[in-house]
């Protein structure tokens, strides 16, 4: 596995690569969720590039940029074992420039729900992902469905800006008890972790209701809220279409149920695609 820290080296290495390139952009602290993205990229491409870059521009003031878990050596071993060809670990100073041209997330999709709670977050995401796409020039890029809004925004970014990259959505990986894997789960105490299970349980409840024929979104949201009684703060439960417009009735094949909560000081998101 080639480890590249330098932008020019990445560009030079890429120009020598022939065949398809699968790309998995990450912020490190890799877990089985990332591994499933890497495996999928490995299956579908001649080469696999993983980037690790804790992108400062997508964190708001007061968020966890400084304490975001950084585990370089463990991440390197995971990538090596998973058959990654290139691990790209650029420095922030070389990725960003003074007074630079910036992209903005879509005015609606980028500023509702997660974008409303974290204004500007998705501007930082599109900016860095576009830069990484231009450096890695992937054939396909792999993103988890757990970050549903990020995935939909990036899908829209490549469509709107005619970026020749196929965005591949990959299912959320869960612990056996249902907790969706996230690099931020390490912040949970054992007691908080137990209470956090209310989130995946509420989504299971929603799924059962829909399977039983209940399509009224208010009824589903009330049932979900009940299941999350032990959660400290429910920031939102929303049932939206793929464009993130709220739905009155679930549309099979076009619905995402989204939850954002706080357990202790830890913010968690999860969702269900229907
Ligand atoms: O999902 C993430 O880890 C980040 O938002 C991404 C896509 C790597 C951009 O920094």
Coordinates of C-alpha atoms and ligand atoms in Angstrom, one line a residue:
X1 CA 0.0 0.0 0.0
X2 CA 1.3 3.4 -1.0
X3 CA 0.9 6.2 1.6
X4 CA 0.8 9.6 0.0
X5 CA 0.8 12.8 2.1
X6 CA 1.6 15.2 -0.7
X7 CA -0.8 16.7 -3.2
X8 CA 1.6 16.7 -6.1
X9 CA 2.6 13.1 -5.4
X10 CA -1.1 12.1 -5.4
X11 CA -1.6 13.8 -8.8
X12 CA 1.5 12.2 -10.2
X13 CA 0.5 8.7 -8.9
X14 CA -3.0 9.1 -10.2
X15 CA -1.9 9.9 -13.7
X16 CA 0.0 6.6 -13.8
X17 CA -3.1 4.6 -12.7
X18 CA -4.9 2.7 -15.4
X19 CA -8.4 1.1 -15.1
X20 CA -11.1 2.0 -12.7
X21 CA -10.5 3.8 -9.4
X22 CA -12.8 3.3 -6.4
X23 CA -12.5 6.1 -3.8
X24 CA -13.5 6.1 -0.1
X25 CA -13.1 9.5 1.4
X26 CA -13.0 9.4 5.3
X27 CA -12.0 11.4 8.3
X28 CA -10.2 8.4 9.8
X29 CA -11.0 6.5 13.1
X30 CA -12.0 3.7 10.7
X31 CA -14.6 1.1 11.8
X32 CA -16.5 -1.7 10.2
X33 CA -18.8 0.8 8.4
X34 CA -15.8 2.2 6.6
X35 CA -14.5 -1.3 5.9
X36 CA -17.8 -2.2 4.1
X37 CA -17.2 0.9 1.9
X38 CA -13.6 -0.2 1.2
X39 CA -14.7 -3.8 0.5
X40 CA -17.3 -2.7 -1.9
X41 CA -14.8 -0.4 -3.7
X42 CA -12.3 -3.3 -3.8
X43 CA -14.9 -5.6 -5.4
X44 CA -15.9 -3.1 -8.1
X45 CA -12.7 -1.4 -9.1
X46 CA -9.1 -2.1 -10.3
X47 CA -7.6 0.3 -7.8
X48 CA -8.8 1.5 -4.4
X49 CA -7.9 4.9 -2.9
X50 CA -8.8 5.8 0.7
X51 CA -8.3 9.3 2.0
X52 CA -8.0 10.3 5.7
X53 CA -8.5 14.0 6.3
X54 CA -10.2 15.5 9.3
X55 CA -11.7 18.4 7.3
X56 CA -11.6 21.6 9.4
X57 CA -14.2 23.4 7.2
X58 CA -17.1 21.1 8.0
X59 CA -16.8 21.5 11.8
X60 CA -18.6 24.5 13.3
X61 CA -17.1 26.6 16.1
X62 CA -17.5 24.6 19.4
X63 CA -17.9 21.2 17.6
X64 CA -15.5 18.3 18.2
X65 CA -12.8 19.1 15.6
X66 CA -10.0 19.1 18.2
X67 CA -11.1 16.0 20.0
X68 CA -12.3 14.1 16.9
X69 CA -10.7 10.6 17.2
X70 CA -7.4 10.3 15.3
X71 CA -5.9 6.9 15.0
X72 CA -3.3 6.9 12.2
X73 CA -1.6 3.7 12.9
X74 CA -4.7 1.6 13.4
X75 CA -6.3 3.1 10.3
X76 CA -3.2 2.4 8.3
X77 CA -3.3 -1.3 9.4
X78 CA -7.0 -1.6 8.5
X79 CA -6.4 -0.2 5.1
X80 CA -3.5 -2.4 4.4
X81 CA -5.4 -5.5 5.4
X82 CA -8.4 -4.5 3.3
X83 CA -6.3 -4.3 0.2
X84 CA -6.2 -0.6 -0.3
X85 CA -3.7 0.5 -3.0
X86 CA -3.3 4.2 -1.9
X87 CA -3.9 5.8 1.4
X88 CA -4.0 9.6 0.8
X89 CA -3.4 11.6 4.0
X90 CA -3.0 15.3 3.0
X91 CA -2.1 18.1 5.3
X92 CA -4.8 20.8 5.8
X93 CA -2.3 23.6 4.9
X94 CA -1.8 22.0 1.4
X95 CA -5.6 21.3 0.8
X96 CA -6.8 24.9 1.6
X97 CA -5.5 28.2 0.2
X98 CA -6.0 31.8 1.2
X99 CA -9.0 33.6 -0.2
X100 CA -10.1 30.6 -2.1
X101 CA -13.0 29.9 -4.5
X102 CA -15.7 28.1 -2.5
X103 CA -18.6 25.9 -3.3
X104 CA -21.9 26.1 -1.4
X105 CA -24.3 23.3 -0.6
X106 CA -27.7 23.6 -2.2
X107 CA -29.8 26.4 -0.6
X108 CA -32.6 24.0 0.5
X109 CA -31.0 20.5 0.7
X110 CA -27.9 21.9 2.4
X111 CA -29.7 23.9 5.0
X112 CA -32.5 21.8 6.3
X113 CA -32.3 19.3 9.2
X114 CA -28.5 18.6 9.6
X115 CA -27.8 21.7 7.6
X116 CA -30.1 23.8 9.9
X117 CA -28.6 22.4 13.1
X118 CA -25.1 22.7 11.7
X119 CA -25.2 25.7 9.3
X120 CA -22.3 25.7 6.9
X121 CA -21.4 22.1 7.6
X122 CA -22.4 20.9 4.1
X123 CA -20.6 23.8 2.5
X124 CA -17.4 22.4 4.0
X125 CA -18.3 18.9 2.9
X126 CA -18.9 19.8 -0.8
X127 CA -15.8 21.9 -0.8
X128 CA -13.5 19.2 0.4
X129 CA -15.1 16.3 -1.5
X130 CA -14.8 18.3 -4.7
X131 CA -11.1 18.9 -4.0
X132 CA -10.6 15.2 -3.2
X133 CA -12.5 14.2 -6.4
X134 CA -10.2 16.5 -8.5
X135 CA -7.1 15.0 -6.9
X136 CA -8.1 11.3 -7.0
X137 CA -10.3 11.5 -10.1
X138 CA -12.2 8.4 -9.1
X139 CA -14.5 6.3 -11.3
X140 CA -16.7 5.6 -8.3
X141 CA -16.9 7.1 -4.8
X142 CA -18.5 5.2 -1.9
X143 CA -20.5 6.9 0.9
X144 CA -22.5 5.4 3.7
X145 CA -26.3 5.8 3.8
X146 CA -26.0 6.6 7.5
X147 CA -25.1 10.2 6.5
X148 CA -28.2 10.3 4.3
X149 CA -28.2 14.1 3.8
X150 CA -24.5 14.2 2.9
X151 CA -25.0 11.4 0.4
X152 CA -28.0 13.1 -1.3
X153 CA -26.1 16.4 -1.4
X154 CA -23.0 14.8 -3.0
X155 CA -25.2 13.0 -5.5
X156 CA -26.7 16.3 -6.4
X157 CA -23.2 18.0 -6.5
X158 CA -22.0 15.5 -9.2
X159 CA -25.2 15.9 -11.2
X160 CA -25.4 19.7 -11.0
X161 CA -21.7 20.3 -11.6
X162 CA -21.4 17.4 -14.2
X163 CA -18.6 15.7 -12.2
X164 CA -17.8 12.4 -13.9
X165 CA -17.9 10.3 -10.8
X166 CA -20.5 7.6 -9.9
X167 CA -21.7 8.0 -6.3
X168 CA -22.3 4.6 -4.7
X169 CA -24.5 4.5 -1.6
X170 CA -23.6 1.7 0.9
X171 CA -25.9 0.4 3.6
X172 CA -25.3 1.3 7.3
X173 CA -23.4 -1.2 9.3
X174 CA -24.8 -1.9 12.8
X175 CA -23.6 -3.5 16.0
X176 CA -25.5 -6.7 16.8
X177 CA -27.8 -4.8 19.1
X178 CA -28.7 -2.3 16.4
X179 CA -26.5 0.7 17.2
X180 CA -25.3 2.2 13.9
X181 CA -21.5 2.3 13.7
X182 CA -20.1 5.8 14.0
X183 CA -16.6 7.2 14.8
X184 CA -18.4 9.3 17.5
X185 CA -19.7 6.2 19.4
X186 CA -16.4 6.2 21.3
X187 CA -17.7 9.3 23.2
X188 CA -20.6 7.3 24.7
X189 CA -20.3 5.9 28.3
X190 CA -21.6 2.3 28.7
X191 CA -24.8 3.7 30.3
X192 CA -25.3 6.2 27.5
X193 CA -24.6 3.5 24.9
X194 CA -27.5 1.4 26.3
X195 CA -29.8 4.4 26.1
X196 CA -28.7 5.2 22.6
X197 CA -30.2 1.9 21.5
X198 CA -33.5 3.7 21.6
X199 CA -32.6 5.3 18.3
X200 CA -32.3 2.1 16.3
X201 CA -35.3 0.6 18.1
X202 CA -37.4 3.6 17.1
X203 CA -36.4 3.0 13.5
X204 CA -37.2 -0.7 13.8
X205 CA -40.6 0.3 15.2
X206 CA -41.2 2.6 12.2
X207 CA -40.2 -0.1 9.8
X208 CA -42.7 -2.6 11.4
X209 CA -45.4 0.0 11.3
X210 CA -44.8 0.7 7.6
X211 CA -44.7 -3.1 6.9
X212 CA -48.1 -3.4 8.7
X213 CA -49.5 -0.8 6.3
X214 CA -49.2 2.4 8.5
X215 CA -48.2 5.2 6.1
X216 CA -49.3 8.3 8.0
X217 CA -46.0 10.0 9.0
X218 CA -47.4 11.8 12.1
X219 CA -48.5 8.4 13.6
X220 CA -45.1 6.9 12.8
X221 CA -43.3 9.9 14.4
X222 CA -45.4 9.7 17.6
X223 CA -44.6 6.0 17.9
X224 CA -40.9 6.6 17.4
X225 CA -40.8 9.4 20.0
X226 CA -42.4 7.0 22.5
X227 CA -39.7 4.4 21.8
X228 CA -37.0 7.1 22.5
X229 CA -38.3 8.0 26.0
X230 CA -34.8 7.4 27.5
X231 CA -33.0 9.7 25.1
X232 CA -31.9 13.0 26.6
X233 CA -32.7 15.3 23.7
X234 CA -34.5 14.4 20.5
X235 CA -33.4 17.1 18.0
X236 CA -35.6 15.9 15.2
X237 CA -37.6 13.0 13.8
X238 CA -38.4 13.7 10.2
X239 CA -39.9 11.7 7.4
X240 CA -38.9 13.1 4.0
X241 CA -38.6 12.2 0.4
X242 CA -35.2 11.8 -1.4
X243 CA -35.1 15.6 -1.9
X244 CA -35.6 16.0 1.8
X245 CA -39.1 17.5 1.5
X246 CA -41.4 16.5 4.4
X247 CA -44.0 13.8 3.6
X248 CA -47.5 13.4 5.0
X249 CA -47.6 9.8 3.9
X250 CA -44.7 7.4 3.4
X251 CA -43.9 6.8 -0.3
X252 CA -42.4 3.3 -0.7
X253 CA -39.1 3.6 -2.5
X254 CA -38.9 7.4 -2.0
X255 CA -38.8 7.9 1.8
X256 CA -36.1 8.4 4.4
X257 CA -36.9 8.5 8.1
X258 CA -34.3 10.5 9.9
X259 CA -33.4 10.9 13.6
X260 CA -31.0 13.2 15.3
X261 CA -30.5 13.0 19.1
X262 CA -28.2 13.9 21.9
X263 CA -27.2 11.2 24.4
X264 CA -25.2 12.9 27.2
X265 CA -23.0 15.3 25.2
X266 CA -22.8 13.0 22.1
X267 CA -24.9 13.8 19.1
X268 CA -26.0 10.8 17.1
X269 CA -27.9 10.5 13.8
X270 CA -29.5 7.4 12.2
X271 CA -32.0 6.7 9.5
X272 CA -34.0 4.2 7.6
X273 CA -34.5 4.2 3.8
X274 CA -37.9 3.0 2.7
Ligands
LIG1 O1 -18.4 11.4 5.9 C1 -17.2 11.8 6.2 O2 -16.4 11.2 6.8 C2 -16.9 13.2 5.7 O3 -17.9 14.1 5.8 C3 -16.2 13.2 4.3 C4 -17.2 12.7 3.3 C5 -15.0 12.3 4.3 C6 -15.8 14.6 3.9 O4 -14.9 15.2 4.8

